[in-house]
GROMACS .gro file of C-alpha atoms in nm:
model
  395
    1UNK     CA    1  -0.981  -4.062   0.942
    2UNK     CA    2  -0.624  -3.989   1.044
    3UNK     CA    3  -0.404  -3.832   0.775
    4UNK     CA    4  -0.146  -4.110   0.801
    5UNK     CA    5  -0.415  -4.365   0.710
    6UNK     CA    6  -0.509  -4.189   0.389
    7UNK     CA    7  -0.158  -4.108   0.268
    8UNK     CA    8   0.007  -3.804   0.118
    9UNK     CA    9  -0.104  -3.582  -0.168
   10UNK     CA   10   0.150  -3.351  -0.329
   11UNK     CA   11   0.024  -3.009  -0.445
   12UNK     CA   12   0.253  -2.825  -0.687
   13UNK     CA   13   0.208  -2.452  -0.738
   14UNK     CA   14   0.426  -2.146  -0.805
   15UNK     CA   15   0.464  -1.811  -0.631
   16UNK     CA   16   0.411  -1.618  -0.953
   17UNK     CA   17   0.158  -1.364  -0.834
   18UNK     CA   18  -0.085  -1.508  -0.578
   19UNK     CA   19  -0.355  -1.687  -0.776
   20UNK     CA   20  -0.181  -2.022  -0.827
   21UNK     CA   21  -0.061  -2.036  -0.466
   22UNK     CA   22  -0.397  -1.932  -0.321
   23UNK     CA   23  -0.579  -2.204  -0.515
   24UNK     CA   24  -0.319  -2.455  -0.394
   25UNK     CA   25  -0.360  -2.339  -0.033
   26UNK     CA   26  -0.739  -2.377  -0.046
   27UNK     CA   27  -0.707  -2.722  -0.204
   28UNK     CA   28  -0.454  -2.824   0.064
   29UNK     CA   29  -0.694  -2.710   0.337
   30UNK     CA   30  -0.982  -2.911   0.191
   31UNK     CA   31  -0.766  -3.221   0.145
   32UNK     CA   32  -0.641  -3.196   0.503
   33UNK     CA   33  -1.003  -3.183   0.618
   34UNK     CA   34  -1.054  -3.510   0.430
   35UNK     CA   35  -0.774  -3.676   0.623
   36UNK     CA   36  -0.479  -3.647   0.384
   37UNK     CA   37  -0.131  -3.524   0.462
   38UNK     CA   38  -0.051  -3.251   0.208
   39UNK     CA   39   0.300  -3.181   0.083
   40UNK     CA   40   0.330  -2.842  -0.089
   41UNK     CA   41   0.592  -2.791  -0.363
   42UNK     CA   42   0.684  -2.457  -0.522
   43UNK     CA   43   0.762  -2.517  -0.889
   44UNK     CA   44   1.016  -2.234  -0.887
   45UNK     CA   45   1.211  -2.408  -0.611
   46UNK     CA   46   1.281  -2.690  -0.856
   47UNK     CA   47   1.483  -2.444  -1.063
   48UNK     CA   48   1.848  -2.369  -0.984
   49UNK     CA   49   1.866  -2.083  -0.733
   50UNK     CA   50   1.970  -1.804  -0.976
   51UNK     CA   51   1.706  -1.914  -1.226
   52UNK     CA   52   1.425  -1.875  -0.970
   53UNK     CA   53   1.475  -1.503  -0.937
   54UNK     CA   54   1.535  -1.457  -1.310
   55UNK     CA   55   1.217  -1.644  -1.402
   56UNK     CA   56   0.994  -1.451  -1.163
   57UNK     CA   57   1.140  -1.110  -1.240
   58UNK     CA   58   1.141  -1.171  -1.616
   59UNK     CA   59   0.771  -1.255  -1.603
   60UNK     CA   60   0.696  -0.952  -1.389
   61UNK     CA   61   0.908  -0.729  -1.614
   62UNK     CA   62   0.742  -0.845  -1.935
   63UNK     CA   63   0.396  -0.779  -1.794
   64UNK     CA   64   0.501  -0.432  -1.682
   65UNK     CA   65   0.733  -0.309  -1.956
   66UNK     CA   66   0.654  -0.520  -2.264
   67UNK     CA   67   0.294  -0.649  -2.239
   68UNK     CA   68   0.284  -0.683  -2.618
   69UNK     CA   69   0.561  -0.944  -2.587
   70UNK     CA   70   0.362  -1.149  -2.338
   71UNK     CA   71   0.053  -1.122  -2.558
   72UNK     CA   72   0.253  -1.249  -2.856
   73UNK     CA   73   0.399  -1.538  -2.655
   74UNK     CA   74   0.053  -1.636  -2.529
   75UNK     CA   75  -0.079  -1.635  -2.885
   76UNK     CA   76   0.215  -1.830  -3.030
   77UNK     CA   77   0.205  -2.102  -2.765
   78UNK     CA   78  -0.170  -2.116  -2.813
   79UNK     CA   79  -0.134  -2.199  -3.181
   80UNK     CA   80   0.183  -2.406  -3.202
   81UNK     CA   81   0.235  -2.751  -3.054
   82UNK     CA   82   0.606  -2.711  -3.126
   83UNK     CA   83   0.654  -2.421  -2.886
   84UNK     CA   84   0.496  -2.616  -2.600
   85UNK     CA   85   0.711  -2.917  -2.688
   86UNK     CA   86   1.019  -2.695  -2.675
   87UNK     CA   87   0.913  -2.575  -2.329
   88UNK     CA   88   0.869  -2.936  -2.218
   89UNK     CA   89   1.213  -3.023  -2.349
   90UNK     CA   90   1.370  -2.725  -2.174
   91UNK     CA   91   1.229  -2.848  -1.843
   92UNK     CA   92   1.353  -3.206  -1.893
   93UNK     CA   93   1.676  -3.158  -1.692
   94UNK     CA   94   1.459  -3.083  -1.386
   95UNK     CA   95   1.275  -3.416  -1.391
   96UNK     CA   96   1.510  -3.571  -1.136
   97UNK     CA   97   1.444  -3.287  -0.893
   98UNK     CA   98   1.071  -3.313  -0.954
   99UNK     CA   99   1.075  -3.687  -0.886
  100UNK     CA  100   1.266  -3.639  -0.561
  101UNK     CA  101   1.012  -3.374  -0.452
  102UNK     CA  102   0.739  -3.641  -0.446
  103UNK     CA  103   0.779  -3.839  -0.122
  104UNK     CA  104   0.731  -4.213  -0.094
  105UNK     CA  105   0.376  -4.303  -0.004
  106UNK     CA  106   0.227  -4.031  -0.222
  107UNK     CA  107  -0.116  -4.127  -0.354
  108UNK     CA  108  -0.171  -3.842  -0.603
  109UNK     CA  109  -0.007  -3.526  -0.737
  110UNK     CA  110  -0.206  -3.211  -0.812
  111UNK     CA  111  -0.080  -2.903  -0.997
  112UNK     CA  112  -0.218  -2.550  -1.007
  113UNK     CA  113   0.050  -2.411  -1.239
  114UNK     CA  114   0.075  -2.500  -1.611
  115UNK     CA  115   0.453  -2.542  -1.642
  116UNK     CA  116   0.440  -2.804  -1.366
  117UNK     CA  117   0.237  -3.020  -1.605
  118UNK     CA  118   0.511  -2.997  -1.867
  119UNK     CA  119   0.759  -3.121  -1.608
  120UNK     CA  120   0.554  -3.389  -1.430
  121UNK     CA  121   0.345  -3.514  -1.723
  122UNK     CA  122   0.636  -3.698  -1.892
  123UNK     CA  123   0.724  -3.862  -1.558
  124UNK     CA  124   0.366  -3.986  -1.526
  125UNK     CA  125   0.353  -4.105  -1.885
  126UNK     CA  126   0.678  -4.301  -1.854
  127UNK     CA  127   0.571  -4.465  -1.529
  128UNK     CA  128   0.840  -4.301  -1.318
  129UNK     CA  129   0.549  -4.128  -1.141
  130UNK     CA  130   0.298  -4.414  -1.101
  131UNK     CA  131   0.029  -4.215  -0.917
  132UNK     CA  132  -0.256  -4.003  -1.061
  133UNK     CA  133  -0.159  -3.658  -1.188
  134UNK     CA  134  -0.443  -3.405  -1.166
  135UNK     CA  135  -0.435  -3.038  -1.262
  136UNK     CA  136  -0.662  -2.756  -1.151
  137UNK     CA  137  -0.674  -2.488  -1.422
  138UNK     CA  138  -0.686  -2.151  -1.247
  139UNK     CA  139  -0.797  -1.957  -1.557
  140UNK     CA  140  -1.115  -1.971  -1.764
  141UNK     CA  141  -0.916  -2.082  -2.067
  142UNK     CA  142  -0.739  -2.418  -2.092
  143UNK     CA  143  -0.436  -2.285  -2.278
  144UNK     CA  144  -0.210  -2.547  -2.444
  145UNK     CA  145   0.063  -2.475  -2.189
  146UNK     CA  146  -0.163  -2.654  -1.938
  147UNK     CA  147  -0.182  -2.963  -2.158
  148UNK     CA  148   0.086  -3.230  -2.129
  149UNK     CA  149   0.104  -3.602  -2.203
  150UNK     CA  150   0.060  -3.794  -1.880
  151UNK     CA  151  -0.190  -3.565  -1.704
  152UNK     CA  152  -0.481  -3.784  -1.600
  153UNK     CA  153  -0.752  -3.528  -1.521
  154UNK     CA  154  -0.803  -3.157  -1.594
  155UNK     CA  155  -1.027  -2.973  -1.346
  156UNK     CA  156  -1.179  -2.665  -1.508
  157UNK     CA  157  -1.429  -2.400  -1.403
  158UNK     CA  158  -1.778  -2.360  -1.540
  159UNK     CA  159  -1.779  -2.165  -1.869
  160UNK     CA  160  -1.410  -2.244  -1.928
  161UNK     CA  161  -1.310  -2.274  -2.293
  162UNK     CA  162  -1.082  -2.555  -2.395
  163UNK     CA  163  -0.836  -2.398  -2.639
  164UNK     CA  164  -0.660  -2.726  -2.701
  165UNK     CA  165  -0.726  -2.780  -3.072
  166UNK     CA  166  -0.416  -2.898  -3.247
  167UNK     CA  167  -0.265  -3.052  -2.935
  168UNK     CA  168  -0.344  -3.401  -3.057
  169UNK     CA  169  -0.473  -3.487  -2.710
  170UNK     CA  170  -0.798  -3.637  -2.587
  171UNK     CA  171  -0.839  -3.486  -2.243
  172UNK     CA  172  -1.033  -3.601  -1.940
  173UNK     CA  173  -1.189  -3.266  -1.843
  174UNK     CA  174  -1.410  -3.232  -1.534
  175UNK     CA  175  -1.606  -2.919  -1.442
  176UNK     CA  176  -1.548  -2.827  -1.078
  177UNK     CA  177  -1.636  -2.549  -0.838
  178UNK     CA  178  -1.371  -2.279  -0.788
  179UNK     CA  179  -1.108  -2.313  -0.517
  180UNK     CA  180  -1.235  -2.009  -0.332
  181UNK     CA  181  -1.247  -1.997   0.046
  182UNK     CA  182  -1.589  -2.031   0.207
  183UNK     CA  183  -1.501  -1.713   0.398
  184UNK     CA  184  -1.606  -1.507   0.095
  185UNK     CA  185  -1.974  -1.602   0.072
  186UNK     CA  186  -1.981  -1.624   0.454
  187UNK     CA  187  -1.874  -1.259   0.477
  188UNK     CA  188  -2.226  -1.160   0.375
  189UNK     CA  189  -2.321  -1.233   0.738
  190UNK     CA  190  -2.121  -0.921   0.834
  191UNK     CA  191  -2.308  -0.594   0.798
  192UNK     CA  192  -2.179  -0.357   0.531
  193UNK     CA  193  -2.147  -0.082   0.788
  194UNK     CA  194  -1.925  -0.299   1.010
  195UNK     CA  195  -1.715  -0.404   0.712
  196UNK     CA  196  -1.659  -0.042   0.612
  197UNK     CA  197  -1.566   0.058   0.963
  198UNK     CA  198  -1.309  -0.224   0.964
  199UNK     CA  199  -1.122  -0.046   0.682
  200UNK     CA  200  -1.208   0.313   0.766
  201UNK     CA  201  -1.427   0.357   0.458
  202UNK     CA  202  -1.720   0.599   0.418
  203UNK     CA  203  -2.046   0.436   0.521
  204UNK     CA  204  -2.293   0.594   0.278
  205UNK     CA  205  -2.110   0.621  -0.053
  206UNK     CA  206  -2.104   0.380  -0.345
  207UNK     CA  207  -1.758   0.218  -0.331
  208UNK     CA  208  -1.567   0.075  -0.627
  209UNK     CA  209  -1.287  -0.168  -0.542
  210UNK     CA  210  -0.998  -0.171  -0.791
  211UNK     CA  211  -0.774  -0.480  -0.776
  212UNK     CA  212  -0.471  -0.575  -0.983
  213UNK     CA  213  -0.338  -0.894  -0.826
  214UNK     CA  214  -0.060  -0.948  -0.576
  215UNK     CA  215   0.188  -0.758  -0.792
  216UNK     CA  216  -0.033  -0.458  -0.868
  217UNK     CA  217   0.016  -0.522  -1.239
  218UNK     CA  218  -0.137  -0.331  -1.530
  219UNK     CA  219  -0.250   0.024  -1.597
  220UNK     CA  220  -0.370   0.075  -1.241
  221UNK     CA  221  -0.312   0.450  -1.233
  222UNK     CA  222  -0.516   0.500  -1.550
  223UNK     CA  223  -0.793   0.284  -1.405
  224UNK     CA  224  -0.798   0.484  -1.082
  225UNK     CA  225  -0.819   0.811  -1.277
  226UNK     CA  226  -1.106   0.677  -1.489
  227UNK     CA  227  -1.308   0.555  -1.188
  228UNK     CA  228  -1.241   0.873  -0.991
  229UNK     CA  229  -1.383   1.074  -1.282
  230UNK     CA  230  -1.711   0.878  -1.277
  231UNK     CA  231  -2.011   1.031  -1.102
  232UNK     CA  232  -2.140   0.908  -0.769
  233UNK     CA  233  -1.864   0.665  -0.675
  234UNK     CA  234  -1.565   0.656  -0.442
  235UNK     CA  235  -1.252   0.456  -0.529
  236UNK     CA  236  -1.081   0.197  -0.307
  237UNK     CA  237  -0.757   0.050  -0.445
  238UNK     CA  238  -0.567  -0.262  -0.340
  239UNK     CA  239  -0.203  -0.251  -0.457
  240UNK     CA  240  -0.100  -0.594  -0.331
  241UNK     CA  241   0.271  -0.611  -0.256
  242UNK     CA  242   0.356  -0.332  -0.501
  243UNK     CA  243   0.483  -0.068  -0.254
  244UNK     CA  244   0.592   0.176  -0.525
  245UNK     CA  245   0.244   0.170  -0.683
  246UNK     CA  246   0.087   0.235  -0.345
  247UNK     CA  247   0.315   0.532  -0.292
  248UNK     CA  248   0.230   0.679  -0.633
  249UNK     CA  249  -0.145   0.635  -0.586
  250UNK     CA  250  -0.153   0.807  -0.248
  251UNK     CA  251  -0.128   1.137  -0.432
  252UNK     CA  252  -0.415   1.048  -0.666
  253UNK     CA  253  -0.689   0.901  -0.450
  254UNK     CA  254  -0.776   0.869  -0.084
  255UNK     CA  255  -0.837   0.502  -0.004
  256UNK     CA  256  -0.522   0.315  -0.106
  257UNK     CA  257  -0.441  -0.021   0.056
  258UNK     CA  258  -0.141  -0.251   0.029
  259UNK     CA  259  -0.163  -0.624   0.089
  260UNK     CA  260  -0.499  -0.714   0.248
  261UNK     CA  261  -0.526  -1.028   0.460
  262UNK     CA  262  -0.902  -0.997   0.509
  263UNK     CA  263  -1.032  -0.974   0.153
  264UNK     CA  264  -1.372  -1.131   0.237
  265UNK     CA  265  -1.458  -0.841   0.467
  266UNK     CA  266  -1.324  -0.585   0.220
  267UNK     CA  267  -1.543  -0.729  -0.055
  268UNK     CA  268  -1.838  -0.713   0.179
  269UNK     CA  269  -1.762  -0.342   0.226
  270UNK     CA  270  -1.777  -0.243  -0.143
  271UNK     CA  271  -2.047  -0.226  -0.410
  272UNK     CA  272  -1.861  -0.326  -0.727
  273UNK     CA  273  -1.519  -0.463  -0.828
  274UNK     CA  274  -1.309  -0.341  -1.121
  275UNK     CA  275  -1.035  -0.588  -1.215
  276UNK     CA  276  -0.796  -0.669  -1.500
  277UNK     CA  277  -0.713  -1.041  -1.497
  278UNK     CA  278  -1.023  -1.257  -1.448
  279UNK     CA  279  -0.825  -1.460  -1.196
  280UNK     CA  280  -0.866  -1.549  -0.833
  281UNK     CA  281  -0.988  -1.208  -0.709
  282UNK     CA  282  -1.253  -1.203  -0.980
  283UNK     CA  283  -1.365  -1.552  -0.878
  284UNK     CA  284  -1.378  -1.443  -0.513
  285UNK     CA  285  -1.593  -1.144  -0.602
  286UNK     CA  286  -1.831  -1.360  -0.805
  287UNK     CA  287  -1.857  -1.602  -0.514
  288UNK     CA  288  -1.969  -1.309  -0.297
  289UNK     CA  289  -2.229  -1.207  -0.554
  290UNK     CA  290  -2.047  -0.881  -0.626
  291UNK     CA  291  -2.083  -0.724  -0.973
  292UNK     CA  292  -1.750  -0.726  -1.159
  293UNK     CA  293  -1.629  -0.498  -1.439
  294UNK     CA  294  -1.316  -0.579  -1.638
  295UNK     CA  295  -1.120  -0.276  -1.754
  296UNK     CA  296  -0.781  -0.260  -1.928
  297UNK     CA  297  -0.729  -0.638  -1.898
  298UNK     CA  298  -0.378  -0.778  -1.888
  299UNK     CA  299  -0.247  -0.925  -2.213
  300UNK     CA  300  -0.270  -1.296  -2.280
  301UNK     CA  301  -0.470  -1.479  -2.015
  302UNK     CA  302  -0.625  -1.152  -1.886
  303UNK     CA  303  -0.790  -1.072  -2.219
  304UNK     CA  304  -0.886  -1.435  -2.278
  305UNK     CA  305  -1.053  -1.454  -1.936
  306UNK     CA  306  -1.228  -1.119  -1.992
  307UNK     CA  307  -1.382  -1.238  -2.318
  308UNK     CA  308  -1.506  -1.566  -2.166
  309UNK     CA  309  -1.649  -1.406  -1.853
  310UNK     CA  310  -1.827  -1.132  -2.044
  311UNK     CA  311  -1.972  -1.378  -2.298
  312UNK     CA  312  -2.105  -1.589  -2.011
  313UNK     CA  313  -2.271  -1.285  -1.857
  314UNK     CA  314  -2.069  -1.314  -1.536
  315UNK     CA  315  -1.888  -0.982  -1.577
  316UNK     CA  316  -1.900  -0.672  -1.794
  317UNK     CA  317  -1.600  -0.577  -2.009
  318UNK     CA  318  -1.557  -0.202  -2.057
  319UNK     CA  319  -1.324  -0.145  -2.355
  320UNK     CA  320  -1.314   0.235  -2.311
  321UNK     CA  321  -1.330   0.503  -2.043
  322UNK     CA  322  -1.679   0.604  -2.154
  323UNK     CA  323  -1.806   0.247  -2.137
  324UNK     CA  324  -1.651   0.208  -1.792
  325UNK     CA  325  -1.837   0.517  -1.671
  326UNK     CA  326  -2.163   0.386  -1.819
  327UNK     CA  327  -2.109   0.048  -1.652
  328UNK     CA  328  -2.051   0.216  -1.318
  329UNK     CA  329  -2.359   0.433  -1.362
  330UNK     CA  330  -2.602   0.156  -1.460
  331UNK     CA  331  -2.779  -0.061  -1.204
  332UNK     CA  332  -2.585  -0.366  -1.094
  333UNK     CA  333  -2.650  -0.689  -1.288
  334UNK     CA  334  -2.812  -0.986  -1.110
  335UNK     CA  335  -2.593  -1.154  -0.851
  336UNK     CA  336  -2.349  -1.405  -0.996
  337UNK     CA  337  -2.313  -1.589  -0.665
  338UNK     CA  338  -2.488  -1.900  -0.800
  339UNK     CA  339  -2.223  -1.970  -1.061
  340UNK     CA  340  -2.035  -2.198  -0.820
  341UNK     CA  341  -2.322  -2.431  -0.734
  342UNK     CA  342  -2.384  -2.785  -0.856
  343UNK     CA  343  -2.029  -2.871  -0.949
  344UNK     CA  344  -1.782  -3.115  -0.799
  345UNK     CA  345  -1.547  -3.009  -0.522
  346UNK     CA  346  -1.191  -3.040  -0.663
  347UNK     CA  347  -1.076  -3.190  -0.333
  348UNK     CA  348  -1.339  -3.464  -0.359
  349UNK     CA  349  -1.227  -3.542  -0.713
  350UNK     CA  350  -0.862  -3.560  -0.608
  351UNK     CA  351  -0.953  -3.781  -0.312
  352UNK     CA  352  -1.135  -4.019  -0.548
  353UNK     CA  353  -0.833  -4.036  -0.778
  354UNK     CA  354  -0.604  -4.097  -0.481
  355UNK     CA  355  -0.837  -4.372  -0.358
  356UNK     CA  356  -0.780  -4.563  -0.681
  357UNK     CA  357  -0.408  -4.582  -0.601
  358UNK     CA  358  -0.356  -4.924  -0.444
  359UNK     CA  359  -0.116  -5.006  -0.164
  360UNK     CA  360   0.077  -5.220  -0.412
  361UNK     CA  361   0.114  -4.917  -0.636
  362UNK     CA  362   0.250  -4.708  -0.350
  363UNK     CA  363   0.493  -4.986  -0.259
  364UNK     CA  364   0.606  -5.010  -0.622
  365UNK     CA  365   0.667  -4.635  -0.623
  366UNK     CA  366   0.876  -4.661  -0.308
  367UNK     CA  367   1.087  -4.938  -0.464
  368UNK     CA  368   1.124  -4.752  -0.793
  369UNK     CA  369   1.217  -4.432  -0.614
  370UNK     CA  370   1.476  -4.617  -0.406
  371UNK     CA  371   1.635  -4.754  -0.723
  372UNK     CA  372   1.635  -4.414  -0.895
  373UNK     CA  373   1.776  -4.243  -0.586
  374UNK     CA  374   2.052  -4.502  -0.575
  375UNK     CA  375   2.129  -4.434  -0.941
  376UNK     CA  376   2.139  -4.059  -0.872
  377UNK     CA  377   2.378  -4.114  -0.582
  378UNK     CA  378   2.600  -4.338  -0.797
  379UNK     CA  379   2.613  -4.077  -1.071
  380UNK     CA  380   2.701  -3.813  -0.813
  381UNK     CA  381   2.984  -4.028  -0.675
  382UNK     CA  382   3.121  -4.095  -1.021
  383UNK     CA  383   3.105  -3.726  -1.108
  384UNK     CA  384   3.315  -3.658  -0.797
  385UNK     CA  385   3.562  -3.948  -0.826
  386UNK     CA  386   3.636  -3.960  -1.199
  387UNK     CA  387   3.811  -3.620  -1.219
  388UNK     CA  388   4.039  -3.732  -0.933
  389UNK     CA  389   4.119  -4.057  -1.111
  390UNK     CA  390   4.206  -3.869  -1.431
  391UNK     CA  391   4.424  -3.628  -1.230
  392UNK     CA  392   4.613  -3.914  -1.059
  393UNK     CA  393   4.654  -4.100  -1.384
  394UNK     CA  394   4.791  -3.794  -1.554
  395UNK     CA  395   5.069  -3.743  -1.302
   0.00000   0.00000   0.00000
């Protein structure tokens, strides 16, 4: 069916690292295949221009220089409804921008970033946004920052824990398959030898892939040193877009890569993955059937994900250097590739929600948006004219 016949779905993400954006991109691809027009929105672009840079760099800086602070913030917002309510209130001035980012004719809005829920949820609850609001939780823990009044459906991964006690909310939670590209399991059709030649890697050694997200965050140098000291393995490191980390690691180990566009083939080339966040790259590795070891996890969501994954038997968590070496030395656990099977496709769920949006509802949204846009324009005109009137009157 043609996209224009099915309408538009808005997907809201944020370029904070790569996990949220990558999930949004895969969802957009699947929705487009189902005949929808997809409108992508970057949550950070709803912020005033100076605030965008400050927000992103503050988050990056806290993870790098004060991880204890991020851990404390994650714990506090996980226990206190008040802190999440304060966050929601702080985002209230952006609701007009968020509303204008949703075009007329939209049939559903999907988020892959928690703060977007705090912004859009109140619009949905008040009826200003009269179309379904769905969120895809990218982590294995449904932290209270994901939970907002007005969100219709929460899509979560298998084994996810719903840390929402004390939120006062009854949530519609659906278990779905991960938003991981089919290119990852399909890469098993490539021979390991060909995959290794693609990246110039040794063909006969046991290769350990170390990943630390798009930003190369965490104690990557310590992880590289620990893996290099293990017997019988060779280290391959992906630094993401962290050029300074890549430069530092070149003096420590041989196979150091920057941003990799062909991660499916790289994962086919290696024998085991060592990671620190339990995010998208971990999910991609599990989808390939690769064994995954978590070492030196990031604070907050990284540690929460590590605990959940290890308890589910999907990964192994090595709390110390010695345990990491033992994990690397022991035979690989059974393939975890089957963990994705038997669960709903998030795109199918979103399409079903969008299908419940009637033409009358879309028309009502267009009319309501026209009225609100007119009010915004009137306020803008008054804000421009009134100072001139006061100036003339004061002469």
